[in-house]
Amino acid sequence: MMPAPLELIDTIVVVILENRSFDHMLGYLNLPGPGRLPLEGLQSDPQWLQQHANSGVQPFEFSVQDIDDPPHEHATIALQIGSPAAVGGSFPMNGFVESYLVRHPPPADKRLVMGYYRAQDVPALDFFARNYAVCDHWFSALPTGTQANRLMAMSGTTSIIDNAPLFLPDQSLVYDWLTDRKVSWCVYQSGDFLPFFALMRRWQDEIATSLALDALVPHAHPRFRRYRNFARDWTTEQNMPSVIFIEPEYTDGPHIAPNDDHPPTGIAPGQALLTEIYRTLISNPPRWDRTLMLVTYDEHGGFYDHVSPLNIPSPIAGHGPTPVFLSTGVRVPGLVISPLVDPGTVYSRPLDHTSVLQLLADKYASGLYSPEVHDRQPSLSRLSDVITRTVPRTDLPQPPTVEAVAVATPAVPQRAPGANANAAAFRLAAAKIAADHPGIASGWPALMLAARP
């Protein structure tokens, strides 16, 4: 039986950005002062700060945009959280600076992984937290990098442990799950490059042809679309897909104008993207009344957080019956935005990325997504619990203007992807699409830039 609040929702919008922890982005909300929210965040007490120092570096306020990308692979995350866990199951969370120092080349400033932003630096997230709901115990699904965590977020399982410069394994995704249940869905891709699951070969043909069709034929309704058409579709289309995924332009793509928050890209472009999405959603009030928007980050990106991960073991397909991972990943921002959510809600029960899949199951499949997602549920709560209203709010909170958010955006040079595993995987995908669809590729500069050997 569908939880009652979900009967009031027609459209679910999911946005997953890249590589930032909760304390790093939203920990300030707990600090003393006007507007403090009662959540599990940072504290100003000197004894607390000393207790949570890493290699002598305490959490500190900063507004730095250009940060050398911290390590965030399985081995380095184990160092960051202090794996294995101590007796009782908690992790000391004391290796973030030490992990940053093993980066090659070394970081310009070892302290930056301990830095945290304030409201003026994250105006979109601050607005969402104060006007809707913030989840302060939302964790990435696994203590590893982007690829495995995005697979967990979009399928509930993964057969890979770490990022690799290869195609992703062809496994079932939430796209398949929704299609099998005749639930309409689409992906809007920001910028001019590719969505994340172009790294999976079986989706490449549809992604390439859909994006080309969407650029050439207005209102063609392919399942993969350009984000630049989202506002037009939201305000003019009679029927929108029930589930909408909006993907940023990835830093690991051609790096023309990324807005995914993945260092060295600053967070200002991501704040502008989130603000713009929200502004579009509220531009159609009748549709907004029955909409739920979820915002989170795929993993913490090597940035400090003080809360120990959840003790949820995760067997990995093809790696034997013994769980490869004994916990979730590090805590990340989680926001629930809807007129069916009371302003200033702080939801402190445990969630991880598979909670989004459970929400879809609660809405469309009587609560069962998959055995793998089901097995995690005894340790997790339900996102549907955040929806507490039985009628939509009549107020329509107005966000900070996109111009004000974007003014701090640093200039990002146009360049081909770097040498990390995700960038290499995107290059491989671009090269294959260019080879398989030369007619489409010839009019797609970002794809051709990424496909260069």
Coordinates of C-alpha atoms in Angstrom, one line a residue:
M1 CA 0.0 0.0 0.0
M2 CA 1.3 3.4 -1.0
P3 CA 2.1 5.7 2.0
A4 CA -0.6 8.4 2.1
P5 CA 1.7 11.4 1.4
L6 CA 3.0 9.9 -1.8
E7 CA -0.6 9.8 -3.2
L8 CA -0.3 13.6 -3.4
I9 CA 2.8 13.5 -5.6
D10 CA 2.7 13.3 -9.4
T11 CA 6.3 14.3 -10.3
I12 CA 9.5 13.3 -8.6
V13 CA 12.6 15.3 -9.6
V14 CA 16.0 13.9 -8.6
V15 CA 19.3 15.9 -8.8
I16 CA 22.6 14.3 -7.7
L17 CA 25.6 16.6 -7.7
E18 CA 29.3 15.6 -7.0
N19 CA 31.7 15.2 -4.2
R20 CA 30.8 17.3 -1.2
S21 CA 30.2 16.3 2.4
F22 CA 27.5 17.5 4.8
D23 CA 29.7 19.3 7.2
H24 CA 31.6 20.9 4.3
M25 CA 28.4 22.4 2.8
L26 CA 25.7 22.5 5.5
G27 CA 27.5 21.9 8.8
Y28 CA 27.3 25.7 9.5
L29 CA 23.5 25.5 10.0
N30 CA 24.1 24.3 13.6
L31 CA 26.4 27.1 14.6
P32 CA 25.1 29.7 17.1
G33 CA 23.5 32.7 15.7
P34 CA 20.2 33.9 14.0
G35 CA 18.5 31.2 12.0
R36 CA 20.3 28.3 13.6
L37 CA 18.7 24.9 12.8
P38 CA 18.8 22.1 15.3
L39 CA 20.7 19.5 13.3
E40 CA 23.8 17.4 13.6
G41 CA 26.3 19.9 12.3
L42 CA 29.4 21.7 13.4
Q43 CA 30.0 23.3 16.8
S44 CA 31.9 26.3 17.8
D45 CA 33.0 25.0 21.2
P46 CA 36.8 25.0 21.3
Q47 CA 36.9 21.6 23.0
W48 CA 34.7 20.1 20.3
L49 CA 36.8 21.6 17.6
Q50 CA 40.0 20.2 19.1
Q51 CA 38.4 16.8 19.5
H52 CA 37.5 16.8 15.8
A53 CA 40.8 18.1 14.5
N54 CA 42.6 16.0 11.8
S55 CA 46.4 16.1 12.0
G56 CA 46.1 19.3 14.1
V57 CA 43.7 21.0 11.6
Q58 CA 40.3 22.0 13.0
P59 CA 37.2 22.6 10.9
F60 CA 37.3 26.2 9.8
E61 CA 35.2 28.7 7.8
F62 CA 36.3 29.5 4.3
S63 CA 34.9 30.6 0.9
V64 CA 37.5 29.0 -1.4
Q65 CA 36.1 28.0 -4.8
D66 CA 39.2 26.5 -6.5
I67 CA 40.3 23.5 -4.5
D68 CA 42.7 20.7 -5.6
D69 CA 40.5 17.6 -5.9
P70 CA 40.9 15.5 -2.7
P71 CA 41.4 11.7 -3.1
H72 CA 38.1 9.8 -2.8
E73 CA 38.7 6.2 -3.7
H74 CA 38.0 3.1 -1.6
A75 CA 41.5 3.0 0.0
T76 CA 41.8 6.7 0.7
I77 CA 38.2 6.9 2.1
A78 CA 39.2 4.0 4.5
L79 CA 42.1 6.2 5.7
Q80 CA 39.8 9.3 6.0
I81 CA 37.2 7.6 8.2
G82 CA 39.7 5.4 10.1
S83 CA 38.5 2.0 8.9
P84 CA 38.1 -0.5 10.3
A85 CA 35.6 0.7 12.8
A86 CA 36.4 0.7 16.5
V87 CA 34.6 -1.5 19.0
G88 CA 31.0 -0.5 18.9
G89 CA 31.0 0.2 15.2
S90 CA 31.9 3.9 15.0
F91 CA 34.7 5.4 12.9
P92 CA 37.1 8.0 14.3
M93 CA 36.8 10.2 11.2
N94 CA 40.3 11.5 11.7
G95 CA 42.3 10.8 8.5
F96 CA 41.0 13.5 6.1
V97 CA 44.1 15.7 6.1
E98 CA 46.4 12.7 6.1
S99 CA 44.6 11.4 3.1
Y100 CA 44.8 14.7 1.3
L101 CA 48.6 14.8 1.8
V102 CA 49.1 11.6 -0.2
R103 CA 47.5 13.3 -3.2
H104 CA 49.7 13.5 -6.3
P105 CA 50.6 16.2 -6.9
P106 CA 50.4 17.4 -3.3
P107 CA 47.7 19.9 -2.5
A108 CA 48.5 23.6 -2.4
D109 CA 46.9 23.8 1.1
K110 CA 46.4 20.7 3.2
R111 CA 43.8 22.5 5.4
L112 CA 41.2 22.8 2.7
V113 CA 39.5 19.4 3.2
M114 CA 38.6 20.7 6.7
G115 CA 37.0 23.9 5.4
Y116 CA 33.3 24.6 5.6
Y117 CA 31.1 27.1 3.8
R118 CA 28.5 29.5 5.2
A119 CA 25.1 30.6 3.9
Q120 CA 26.4 33.2 1.6
D121 CA 28.5 30.6 -0.3
V122 CA 25.7 28.0 -0.6
P123 CA 22.6 30.2 -1.1
A124 CA 20.6 27.6 -2.9
L125 CA 21.2 24.9 -0.3
D126 CA 20.6 27.4 2.5
F127 CA 17.3 28.4 0.9
F128 CA 16.2 24.8 0.6
A129 CA 17.1 23.9 4.2
R130 CA 15.3 26.9 5.7
N131 CA 12.2 26.8 3.4
Y132 CA 11.8 23.0 3.1
A133 CA 13.6 20.0 4.6
V134 CA 17.2 19.1 5.3
C135 CA 18.2 15.5 6.0
D136 CA 21.2 15.5 8.3
H137 CA 21.8 11.7 8.3
W138 CA 21.8 11.0 4.6
F139 CA 24.9 9.0 3.6
S140 CA 26.4 8.0 0.3
A141 CA 25.7 4.3 -0.1
L142 CA 29.3 3.0 -0.1
P143 CA 32.7 4.2 1.2
T144 CA 34.1 4.5 -2.3
G145 CA 34.1 6.8 -5.3
T146 CA 31.6 8.1 -7.9
Q147 CA 31.0 5.2 -10.2
A148 CA 30.0 2.6 -7.5
N149 CA 27.9 5.2 -5.6
R150 CA 26.0 6.3 -8.7
L151 CA 25.3 2.7 -9.6
M152 CA 24.0 2.2 -6.1
A153 CA 21.9 5.3 -6.3
M154 CA 20.4 4.3 -9.7
S155 CA 20.1 0.5 -9.2
G156 CA 20.7 -0.5 -5.6
T157 CA 23.6 -2.7 -6.5
T158 CA 27.0 -2.6 -8.0
S159 CA 29.6 -5.1 -9.3
I160 CA 32.5 -2.6 -9.1
I161 CA 34.4 -1.5 -6.1
D162 CA 36.2 1.6 -7.3
N163 CA 36.4 4.0 -10.2
A164 CA 37.9 2.6 -13.4
P165 CA 38.8 4.2 -16.7
L166 CA 36.5 1.7 -18.4
F167 CA 32.9 1.3 -19.5
L168 CA 30.5 0.6 -16.6
P169 CA 29.2 -3.0 -16.4
D170 CA 25.9 -3.4 -18.2
Q171 CA 23.5 -3.8 -15.3
S172 CA 19.9 -3.0 -14.7
L173 CA 19.2 0.6 -13.7
V174 CA 16.2 2.5 -12.3
Y175 CA 15.4 3.4 -15.9
D176 CA 14.7 -0.2 -16.6
W177 CA 12.8 -0.6 -13.4
L178 CA 10.5 2.3 -14.2
T179 CA 10.0 1.2 -17.8
D180 CA 9.0 -2.3 -16.6
R181 CA 6.4 -0.8 -14.4
K182 CA 5.2 1.6 -17.1
V183 CA 6.2 4.6 -15.1
S184 CA 7.3 7.5 -17.5
W185 CA 10.7 9.0 -16.9
C186 CA 13.3 11.2 -18.6
V187 CA 16.8 12.6 -18.0
Y188 CA 17.6 16.3 -18.6
Q189 CA 21.3 16.8 -19.2
S190 CA 22.8 20.2 -18.4
G191 CA 25.4 21.6 -20.7
D192 CA 26.4 20.1 -24.0
F193 CA 28.1 16.8 -23.1
L194 CA 26.8 13.4 -21.9
P195 CA 24.8 12.1 -18.9
F196 CA 26.6 9.8 -16.5
F197 CA 25.2 6.5 -17.9
A198 CA 26.7 7.1 -21.3
L199 CA 29.5 5.2 -19.6
M200 CA 27.3 2.1 -19.9
R201 CA 27.5 0.8 -23.4
R202 CA 23.9 -0.4 -23.7
W203 CA 22.6 3.1 -23.1
Q204 CA 24.9 4.9 -25.5
D205 CA 22.9 4.6 -28.7
E206 CA 19.7 5.9 -27.1
I207 CA 21.5 8.7 -25.3
A208 CA 23.2 9.9 -28.5
T209 CA 20.1 9.7 -30.7
S210 CA 17.8 11.2 -28.0
L211 CA 20.0 14.2 -27.4
A212 CA 20.3 14.8 -31.1
L213 CA 16.5 14.5 -31.6
D214 CA 15.8 16.8 -28.7
A215 CA 18.1 19.5 -30.3
L216 CA 16.5 19.2 -33.7
V217 CA 12.8 18.5 -33.1
P218 CA 10.9 20.5 -30.5
H219 CA 8.5 18.5 -28.3
A220 CA 9.8 15.2 -29.6
H221 CA 9.8 13.8 -26.1
P222 CA 12.9 11.5 -26.1
R223 CA 13.9 10.0 -22.8
F224 CA 17.2 11.9 -22.8
R225 CA 16.9 15.6 -23.3
R226 CA 18.9 18.8 -23.0
Y227 CA 18.3 20.8 -19.8
R228 CA 18.0 24.0 -21.8
N229 CA 14.5 22.8 -22.8
F230 CA 13.4 21.9 -19.3
A231 CA 11.7 25.3 -18.6
R232 CA 9.9 25.2 -21.9
D233 CA 8.7 21.6 -21.3
W234 CA 7.6 22.2 -17.7
T235 CA 5.5 25.2 -18.6
T236 CA 4.0 24.1 -21.9
E237 CA 3.8 20.3 -22.0
Q238 CA 0.4 18.9 -20.9
N239 CA 2.1 15.7 -19.6
M240 CA 5.5 15.5 -18.0
P241 CA 7.3 12.3 -17.1
S242 CA 6.5 11.0 -13.6
V243 CA 10.2 10.8 -12.7
I244 CA 12.7 13.3 -13.9
F245 CA 16.5 13.1 -13.4
I246 CA 18.4 16.3 -13.9
E247 CA 22.2 15.8 -14.4
P248 CA 24.8 18.5 -14.2
E249 CA 27.6 19.2 -16.7
Y250 CA 30.4 17.0 -15.3
T251 CA 33.8 18.3 -14.5
D252 CA 35.2 15.0 -15.8
G253 CA 33.7 15.8 -19.2
P254 CA 35.3 18.3 -21.6
H255 CA 35.2 20.8 -18.8
I256 CA 33.6 23.6 -20.9
A257 CA 31.2 24.9 -18.2
P258 CA 30.8 22.3 -15.5
N259 CA 28.3 22.8 -12.7
D260 CA 28.5 19.5 -10.8
D261 CA 30.5 20.9 -7.7
H262 CA 33.3 18.4 -8.4
P263 CA 36.6 20.1 -7.5
P264 CA 38.5 21.9 -9.0
T265 CA 35.1 23.3 -10.2
G266 CA 33.8 25.7 -7.6
I267 CA 30.4 25.4 -6.0
A268 CA 28.9 28.6 -7.4
P269 CA 27.8 27.1 -10.7
G270 CA 26.1 24.3 -8.9
Q271 CA 24.2 26.7 -6.7
A272 CA 23.1 28.6 -9.8
L273 CA 21.8 25.3 -11.4
L274 CA 19.8 24.3 -8.3
T275 CA 18.3 27.8 -8.1
E276 CA 17.3 27.7 -11.8
I277 CA 15.7 24.2 -11.5
Y278 CA 13.7 25.3 -8.5
R279 CA 12.6 28.6 -10.2
T280 CA 11.4 26.6 -13.2
L281 CA 9.4 24.2 -10.9
I282 CA 7.5 26.9 -9.1
S283 CA 6.8 28.7 -12.4
N284 CA 3.9 26.3 -12.9
P285 CA 2.1 26.4 -9.5
P286 CA -0.6 23.7 -10.2
R287 CA 2.2 21.3 -11.3
W288 CA 4.4 22.4 -8.4
D289 CA 1.7 21.6 -5.9
R290 CA 2.2 17.9 -6.7
T291 CA 6.0 17.8 -7.1
L292 CA 8.8 16.5 -5.0
M293 CA 12.4 17.5 -5.6
L294 CA 15.3 15.6 -4.1
V295 CA 18.9 17.0 -4.0
T296 CA 21.9 15.1 -2.8
Y297 CA 25.6 14.4 -3.7
D298 CA 27.0 11.1 -5.0
E299 CA 29.7 11.0 -2.3
H300 CA 31.7 13.3 0.0
G301 CA 34.6 13.8 -2.3
G302 CA 37.3 13.6 0.4
F303 CA 35.9 16.5 2.4
Y304 CA 35.6 16.3 6.2
D305 CA 32.5 15.2 8.1
H306 CA 32.4 14.3 11.7
V307 CA 29.5 11.8 11.7
S308 CA 30.5 8.1 11.5
P309 CA 29.0 6.2 8.6
L310 CA 26.2 3.7 9.1
N311 CA 27.1 0.0 9.7
I312 CA 25.3 -1.4 6.7
P313 CA 27.3 -4.3 5.0
S314 CA 27.2 -4.5 1.3
P315 CA 28.1 -7.7 -0.6
I316 CA 29.3 -6.9 -4.1
A317 CA 28.3 -9.1 -7.0
G318 CA 31.2 -11.2 -8.3
H319 CA 33.3 -10.6 -5.2
G320 CA 32.1 -13.5 -3.0
P321 CA 29.6 -13.8 -0.2
T322 CA 31.6 -11.8 2.3
P323 CA 30.7 -8.1 2.3
V324 CA 33.4 -5.9 0.6
F325 CA 32.0 -2.8 2.4
L326 CA 31.0 -2.9 6.0
S327 CA 29.5 0.5 6.2
T328 CA 27.9 3.2 4.1
G329 CA 30.0 6.1 2.8
V330 CA 30.4 9.5 4.4
R331 CA 27.4 11.8 5.1
V332 CA 26.4 14.1 2.3
P333 CA 23.8 16.9 1.9
G334 CA 20.2 15.7 1.4
L335 CA 17.3 18.2 0.7
V336 CA 13.6 17.4 0.2
I337 CA 11.8 20.3 -1.5
S338 CA 8.1 20.3 -2.0
P339 CA 5.0 22.4 -1.0
L340 CA 4.0 19.2 1.0
V341 CA 7.0 19.8 3.3
D342 CA 6.9 22.2 6.2
P343 CA 9.6 25.0 6.2
G344 CA 12.7 24.4 8.3
T345 CA 12.1 20.7 8.7
V346 CA 15.2 18.8 10.0
Y347 CA 14.9 15.0 9.3
S348 CA 17.5 13.2 11.4
R349 CA 16.7 9.5 10.7
P350 CA 19.2 7.5 8.7
L351 CA 19.0 7.5 4.9
D352 CA 21.3 6.6 2.0
H353 CA 21.1 6.8 -1.8
T354 CA 19.0 3.7 -2.0
S355 CA 16.4 5.5 0.0
V356 CA 15.5 7.3 -3.3
L357 CA 14.9 3.8 -4.9
Q358 CA 12.8 2.8 -1.9
L359 CA 10.7 6.0 -2.3
L360 CA 10.0 5.0 -5.9
A361 CA 9.1 1.5 -4.8
D362 CA 6.8 2.9 -2.1
K363 CA 5.1 5.1 -4.8
Y364 CA 5.0 2.6 -7.7
A365 CA 5.5 -1.0 -6.5
S366 CA 3.9 -1.6 -3.1
G367 CA 7.3 -1.1 -1.4
L368 CA 9.6 -3.6 -3.1
Y369 CA 12.3 -2.3 -5.4
S370 CA 14.8 -5.2 -5.3
P371 CA 16.1 -7.8 -2.9
E372 CA 19.3 -5.7 -2.5
V373 CA 17.5 -2.5 -1.6
H374 CA 15.1 -4.4 0.6
D375 CA 18.0 -5.9 2.6
R376 CA 19.2 -2.4 3.5
Q377 CA 15.9 -1.1 4.8
P378 CA 16.0 -2.4 8.4
S379 CA 18.9 0.1 8.9
L380 CA 17.2 3.0 7.1
S381 CA 14.1 5.2 7.3
R382 CA 11.7 6.2 4.6
L383 CA 11.9 9.5 2.6
S384 CA 8.2 9.5 2.5
D385 CA 8.2 10.3 6.2
V386 CA 9.6 13.8 5.4
I387 CA 6.3 14.6 3.6
T388 CA 4.1 15.6 6.5
R389 CA 1.4 17.8 4.9
T390 CA -1.9 16.6 3.6
V391 CA -2.4 19.8 1.5
P392 CA 0.2 21.9 -0.3
R393 CA 1.4 25.1 1.3
T394 CA -0.1 28.3 -0.1
D395 CA 3.2 30.3 0.2
L396 CA 5.7 30.2 -2.7
P397 CA 9.1 30.9 -1.3
Q398 CA 11.2 32.8 -3.8
P399 CA 14.9 31.7 -4.2
P400 CA 17.9 33.9 -4.4
T401 CA 18.3 35.2 -8.0
V402 CA 20.5 33.2 -10.3
E403 CA 22.6 36.3 -11.1
A404 CA 23.4 36.8 -7.4
V405 CA 24.4 33.2 -7.1
A406 CA 26.5 33.1 -10.2
V407 CA 28.4 36.3 -9.6
A408 CA 31.1 34.4 -7.7
T409 CA 31.6 31.7 -10.3
P410 CA 35.3 31.3 -11.1
A411 CA 36.5 31.2 -14.6
V412 CA 37.0 27.6 -15.7
P413 CA 39.4 27.1 -18.6
Q414 CA 38.1 25.0 -21.5
R415 CA 40.2 21.9 -21.7
A416 CA 40.0 18.2 -22.4
P417 CA 39.4 15.9 -19.4
G418 CA 42.3 15.1 -17.1
A419 CA 43.8 11.7 -16.4
N420 CA 41.5 10.5 -13.6
A421 CA 39.5 7.3 -14.0
N422 CA 36.1 9.1 -14.6
A423 CA 37.5 11.5 -17.1
A424 CA 39.1 8.5 -19.0
A425 CA 35.8 6.6 -18.9
F426 CA 34.0 9.6 -20.3
R427 CA 36.6 10.0 -23.1
L428 CA 36.2 6.3 -23.9
A429 CA 32.4 6.7 -24.1
A430 CA 32.7 9.8 -26.3
A431 CA 35.0 8.1 -28.7
K432 CA 32.7 5.1 -29.1
I433 CA 29.6 7.3 -29.7
A434 CA 31.6 9.4 -32.2
A435 CA 32.6 6.2 -34.0
D436 CA 29.1 4.7 -33.9
H437 CA 27.3 7.9 -34.8
P438 CA 29.6 10.1 -37.0
G439 CA 26.7 12.1 -38.4
I440 CA 25.5 13.1 -34.9
A441 CA 29.1 13.6 -33.6
S442 CA 30.0 16.0 -36.5
G443 CA 27.7 18.6 -35.1
W444 CA 28.5 18.0 -31.4
P445 CA 31.7 20.0 -30.5
A446 CA 31.7 18.9 -26.8
L447 CA 31.6 15.3 -27.8
M448 CA 34.4 15.7 -30.4
L449 CA 36.5 17.5 -27.8
A450 CA 36.1 14.7 -25.3
A451 CA 36.8 12.0 -28.0
R452 CA 40.2 13.4 -28.9
P453 CA 43.0 10.8 -28.2

